[in-house]
Amino acid sequence: MLKRTPERTSEERLSALEQANRIRFARAAAKRGLKSGEIDIYDLLMYPTEEQKGAKVEEMLLAMRGMGRVKVNRLMKQAGISHSKTLVGLTHGQRDRLIKALGCEER
């Protein structure tokens, strides 16, 4: 039997849209910050904001200056991280291996 999506009021739809836009803008700002050097990848991996937690690790690495698809694939394979992994979904070991592979300094 097919499940139907729940009916939502216009206020609920508007609220969900505003939340989705807030998350998208926050992630885009994080990518711009990584590219410009304003945001350090170590801080993003260790302390992601609520909006950044669902972002894909691969997308954030690709946003860094000097990181292309080949380097990112190599780093993620070296750290044992799936391409679908999110920032909040990283295990402590994966996060530590990725930080070490990136050459980031612990603070």
XYZ file of N, CA, C and O in Angstrom:
428
model
N 0.838 -1.170 0.000
C 0.000 0.000 0.000
C 0.891 1.245 0.000
O 1.878 1.311 0.708
N 0.547 2.205 -0.789
C 1.323 3.435 -0.890
C 1.033 4.349 0.287
O -0.111 4.525 0.685
N 2.103 4.927 0.808
C 1.941 5.907 1.883
C 1.832 7.288 1.264
O 2.563 7.621 0.346
N 0.942 8.045 1.772
C 0.779 9.411 1.289
C 1.571 10.351 2.190
O 1.679 10.128 3.381
N 2.091 11.377 1.590
C 2.789 12.370 2.396
C 1.771 13.116 3.239
O 0.645 13.342 2.798
N 2.150 13.473 4.433
C 1.189 14.165 5.290
C 0.844 15.537 4.724
O 1.684 16.211 4.129
N -0.380 15.898 4.896
C -0.823 17.219 4.463
C -0.218 18.259 5.395
O -0.200 18.075 6.607
N 0.289 19.320 4.827
C 0.898 20.381 5.625
C 0.175 21.686 5.379
O -0.291 21.956 4.271
N 0.173 22.477 6.407
C -0.421 23.798 6.264
C 0.565 24.699 5.535
O 1.753 24.383 5.421
N 0.088 25.806 5.059
C 0.973 26.734 4.349
C 2.050 27.287 5.275
O 3.175 27.527 4.855
N 1.721 27.455 6.570
C 2.735 27.927 7.527
C 3.831 26.883 7.721
O 5.017 27.218 7.815
N 3.449 25.612 7.767
C 4.441 24.549 7.929
C 5.334 24.453 6.701
O 6.547 24.276 6.822
N 4.749 24.580 5.520
C 5.548 24.548 4.290
C 6.497 25.736 4.228
O 7.668 25.602 3.874
N 6.015 26.901 4.596
C 6.846 28.100 4.588
C 7.984 27.975 5.599
O 9.127 28.347 5.306
N 7.692 27.445 6.761
C 8.712 27.246 7.793
C 9.785 26.269 7.316
O 10.983 26.497 7.510
N 9.365 25.167 6.682
C 10.325 24.186 6.166
C 11.184 24.791 5.065
O 12.395 24.535 5.004
N 10.584 25.599 4.220
C 11.326 26.257 3.153
C 12.351 27.233 3.714
O 13.504 27.274 3.259
N 11.966 28.006 4.717
C 12.891 28.949 5.345
C 14.059 28.218 5.996
O 15.212 28.650 5.892
N 13.773 27.105 6.656
C 14.837 26.325 7.299
C 15.788 25.743 6.253
O 17.007 25.794 6.412
N 15.239 25.200 5.167
C 16.080 24.642 4.103
C 16.954 25.718 3.479
O 18.143 25.492 3.208
N 16.393 26.901 3.259
C 17.181 28.000 2.691
C 18.283 28.443 3.642
O 19.411 28.718 3.218
N 17.982 28.495 4.932
C 18.986 28.876 5.934
C 20.149 27.891 5.914
O 21.322 28.292 5.937
N 19.832 26.611 5.823
C 20.870 25.579 5.798
C 21.706 25.690 4.527
O 22.939 25.630 4.569
N 21.041 25.871 3.386
C 21.772 25.996 2.120
C 22.703 27.198 2.125
O 23.853 27.113 1.701
N 22.206 28.338 2.612
C 23.046 29.538 2.656
C 24.226 29.366 3.613
O 25.329 29.832 3.331
N 24.014 28.699 4.744
C 25.101 28.483 5.708
C 26.175 27.582 5.119
O 27.373 27.820 5.289
N 25.758 26.546 4.405
C 26.736 25.640 3.787
C 27.489 26.337 2.661
O 28.691 26.143 2.502
N 26.793 27.145 1.889
C 27.454 27.902 0.818
C 28.461 28.885 1.401
O 29.564 29.050 0.868
N 28.113 29.517 2.520
C 29.041 30.440 3.181
C 30.269 29.695 3.699
O 31.393 30.206 3.622
N 30.064 28.480 4.206
C 31.192 27.677 4.688
C 32.120 27.318 3.533
O 33.348 27.381 3.667
N 31.550 26.980 2.399
C 32.375 26.659 1.228
C 33.167 27.878 0.767
O 34.354 27.768 0.445
N 32.516 29.041 0.745
C 33.235 30.273 0.367
C 34.349 30.572 1.370
O 35.444 30.984 0.992
N 34.076 30.349 2.646
C 35.076 30.570 3.685
C 36.261 29.632 3.552
O 37.409 30.034 3.765
N 35.994 28.382 3.205
C 37.085 27.426 2.991
C 37.932 27.837 1.791
O 39.160 27.777 1.839
N 37.276 28.265 0.736
C 37.998 28.651 -0.475
C 38.865 29.888 -0.250
O 39.994 29.963 -0.719
N 38.341 30.847 0.516
C 39.089 32.083 0.754
C 40.105 31.953 1.886
O 40.958 32.811 2.045
N 39.987 30.916 2.696
C 40.904 30.727 3.809
C 40.400 31.318 5.116
O 41.096 31.264 6.128
N 39.208 31.890 5.110
C 38.636 32.455 6.337
C 38.286 31.368 7.351
O 38.354 31.587 8.549
N 37.883 30.205 6.848
C 37.523 29.078 7.704
C 38.584 28.007 7.555
O 38.990 27.668 6.443
N 39.040 27.483 8.665
C 40.025 26.411 8.663
C 39.296 25.075 8.638
O 38.311 24.879 9.353
N 39.779 24.145 7.828
C 39.122 22.844 7.701
C 39.127 22.091 9.034
O 38.185 21.370 9.343
N 40.155 22.298 9.847
C 40.212 21.647 11.160
C 39.012 22.061 12.008
O 38.335 21.219 12.597
N 38.740 23.364 12.058
C 37.604 23.861 12.843
C 36.283 23.327 12.302
O 35.392 22.980 13.070
N 36.158 23.254 10.989
C 34.929 22.751 10.386
C 34.723 21.273 10.709
O 33.610 20.852 11.023
N 35.794 20.495 10.663
C 35.673 19.063 10.965
C 35.401 18.806 12.447
O 34.634 17.911 12.796
N 36.013 19.592 13.298
C 35.875 19.359 14.738
C 34.633 20.011 15.331
O 34.023 19.470 16.242
N 34.265 21.180 14.827
C 33.176 21.945 15.434
C 32.191 22.467 14.373
O 32.031 23.676 14.215
N 31.522 21.572 13.655
C 30.566 22.071 12.657
C 29.348 22.695 13.330
O 28.927 22.252 14.400
N 28.817 23.734 12.714
C 27.600 24.347 13.244
C 26.425 23.412 12.955
O 26.554 22.434 12.211
N 25.295 23.739 13.521
C 24.102 22.911 13.332
C 23.747 22.792 11.844
O 23.360 21.727 11.382
N 23.900 23.876 11.103
C 23.581 23.863 9.675
C 24.597 23.066 8.870
O 24.273 22.511 7.828
N 25.842 23.020 9.330
C 26.907 22.353 8.588
C 26.979 20.855 8.865
O 27.603 20.131 8.099
N 26.354 20.392 9.907
C 26.488 18.988 10.303
C 26.052 18.008 9.222
O 26.627 16.940 9.094
N 25.064 18.346 8.432
C 24.577 17.443 7.394
C 25.307 17.560 6.071
O 25.003 16.837 5.127
N 26.294 18.442 5.992
C 27.041 18.643 4.751
C 27.953 17.452 4.484
O 28.498 16.843 5.397
N 28.117 17.121 3.225
C 28.995 16.017 2.837
C 30.454 16.434 3.019
O 30.850 17.546 2.672
N 31.242 15.530 3.565
C 32.677 15.776 3.766
C 33.336 16.059 2.419
O 34.136 16.989 2.291
N 32.978 15.279 1.414
C 33.571 15.436 0.087
C 33.320 16.839 -0.468
O 34.237 17.459 -1.020
N 32.109 17.359 -0.316
C 31.800 18.709 -0.814
C 32.647 19.764 -0.124
O 33.119 20.713 -0.757
N 32.839 19.628 1.174
C 33.630 20.605 1.923
C 35.100 20.536 1.520
O 35.758 21.569 1.381
N 35.610 19.334 1.310
C 37.006 19.202 0.883
C 37.201 19.782 -0.517
O 38.210 20.432 -0.792
N 36.230 19.541 -1.401
C 36.333 20.084 -2.756
C 36.296 21.605 -2.769
O 36.816 22.237 -3.693
N 35.708 22.209 -1.758
C 35.629 23.671 -1.687
C 36.962 24.300 -1.298
O 37.156 25.499 -1.497
N 37.879 23.515 -0.757
C 39.171 24.056 -0.343
C 40.014 24.410 -1.560
O 39.973 23.727 -2.579
N 40.786 25.470 -1.412
C 41.695 25.898 -2.476
C 42.764 24.814 -2.677
O 43.334 24.297 -1.725
N 42.997 24.466 -3.933
C 44.033 23.498 -4.266
C 43.594 22.051 -4.150
O 44.399 21.141 -4.327
N 42.308 21.831 -3.865
C 41.813 20.464 -3.733
C 40.905 20.155 -4.909
O 39.876 20.801 -5.084
N 41.300 19.173 -5.687
C 40.467 18.727 -6.804
C 39.886 17.364 -6.504
O 40.104 16.777 -5.444
N 39.156 16.848 -7.443
C 38.480 15.568 -7.255
C 39.467 14.430 -6.980
O 39.209 13.580 -6.141
N 40.597 14.401 -7.677
C 41.575 13.324 -7.501
C 42.163 13.351 -6.091
O 42.239 12.317 -5.419
N 42.579 14.534 -5.633
C 43.142 14.646 -4.284
C 42.116 14.281 -3.214
O 42.432 13.599 -2.244
N 40.895 14.753 -3.400
C 39.847 14.472 -2.420
C 39.558 12.980 -2.375
O 39.436 12.394 -1.288
N 39.458 12.341 -3.535
C 39.223 10.890 -3.568
C 40.343 10.139 -2.869
O 40.093 9.197 -2.110
N 41.578 10.567 -3.103
C 42.729 9.914 -2.478
C 42.692 10.087 -0.958
O 42.905 9.133 -0.204
N 42.414 11.300 -0.504
C 42.343 11.568 0.934
C 41.238 10.760 1.613
O 41.442 10.195 2.682
N 40.087 10.731 0.984
C 38.959 10.019 1.587
C 39.213 8.517 1.616
O 38.855 7.840 2.583
N 39.829 8.006 0.583
C 40.167 6.575 0.563
C 41.207 6.271 1.636
O 41.108 5.277 2.357
N 42.203 7.134 1.765
C 43.257 6.970 2.762
C 42.683 6.995 4.180
O 43.123 6.255 5.050
N 41.686 7.845 4.407
C 41.085 7.968 5.735
C 39.956 6.961 5.956
O 39.412 6.876 7.054
N 39.590 6.201 4.915
C 38.531 5.217 5.041
C 37.152 5.833 5.182
O 36.324 5.371 5.965
N 36.890 6.881 4.375
C 35.627 7.610 4.460
C 34.842 7.423 3.170
O 35.373 7.600 2.080
N 33.582 7.073 3.303
C 32.679 6.923 2.171
C 32.355 8.297 1.581
O 32.362 9.301 2.292
N 32.049 8.323 0.298
C 31.722 9.584 -0.364
C 30.397 10.161 0.117
O 30.147 11.351 -0.066
N 29.565 9.355 0.716
C 28.266 9.839 1.187
C 28.305 10.296 2.651
O 27.291 10.712 3.196
N 29.465 10.260 3.271
C 29.590 10.590 4.699
C 29.400 12.072 4.940
O 29.896 12.915 4.210
N 28.663 12.396 6.002
C 28.443 13.787 6.388
C 29.415 14.172 7.508
O 30.041 13.306 8.117
N 29.520 15.460 7.793
C 30.438 15.924 8.835
C 30.098 15.301 10.186
O 30.980 14.872 10.924
N 28.818 15.250 10.523
C 28.422 14.706 11.816
C 28.526 13.173 11.826
O 28.641 12.568 12.889
N 28.540 12.554 10.659
C 28.594 11.101 10.570
C 29.984 10.515 10.664
O 30.137 9.288 10.689
N 31.001 11.368 10.705
C 32.376 10.860 10.819
C 32.613 10.248 12.192
O 32.208 10.824 13.205
N 33.285 9.113 12.215
C 33.698 8.551 13.498
C 34.932 9.313 13.971
O 35.563 10.040 13.192
N 35.281 9.131 15.221
C 36.478 9.811 15.749
C 37.719 9.377 14.979
O 38.578 10.207 14.650
N 37.812 8.098 14.677
C 38.966 7.591 13.937
C 39.045 8.165 12.537
O 40.124 8.553 12.079
N 37.910 8.213 11.846
C 37.892 8.784 10.503
C 38.286 10.254 10.529
O 39.066 10.716 9.705
N 37.742 10.982 11.493
C 38.056 12.407 11.612
C 39.548 12.597 11.888
O 40.206 13.435 11.256
N 40.092 11.804 12.803
C 41.514 11.918 13.128
C 42.397 11.575 11.937
O 43.389 12.260 11.676
N 42.041 10.517 11.193
C 42.836 10.139 10.017
C 42.759 11.216 8.937
O 43.769 11.518 8.292
N 41.597 11.815 8.772
C 41.444 12.859 7.760
C 42.239 14.093 8.153
O 42.935 14.688 7.311
N 42.191 14.476 9.400
C 42.959 15.633 9.873
C 44.445 15.394 9.705
O 45.183 16.271 9.247
N 44.877 14.179 10.008
C 46.295 13.842 9.850
C 46.686 13.860 8.371
O 47.751 14.372 8.004
N 45.830 13.314 7.512
C 46.119 13.280 6.065
C 46.153 14.684 5.473
O 46.909 14.943 4.543
N 45.353 15.578 6.024
C 45.336 16.965 5.554
C 46.511 17.779 6.104
O 46.788 18.870 5.634
N 47.169 17.245 7.117
C 48.295 17.965 7.726
C 47.863 19.098 8.631
O 48.608 20.056 8.823
N 46.655 19.003 9.159
C 46.149 20.049 10.068
C 46.769 19.879 11.428
O 47.050 18.770 11.878
N 46.949 21.007 12.089
C 47.482 20.987 13.454
C 46.343 20.956 14.440
O 45.346 21.647 14.271
N 46.507 20.150 15.483
C 45.497 20.117 16.537
C 45.614 21.360 17.378
O 46.671 21.923 17.565
N 44.464 21.796 17.912
C 44.450 23.016 18.735
C 43.990 22.689 20.113
O 43.251 21.863 20.416
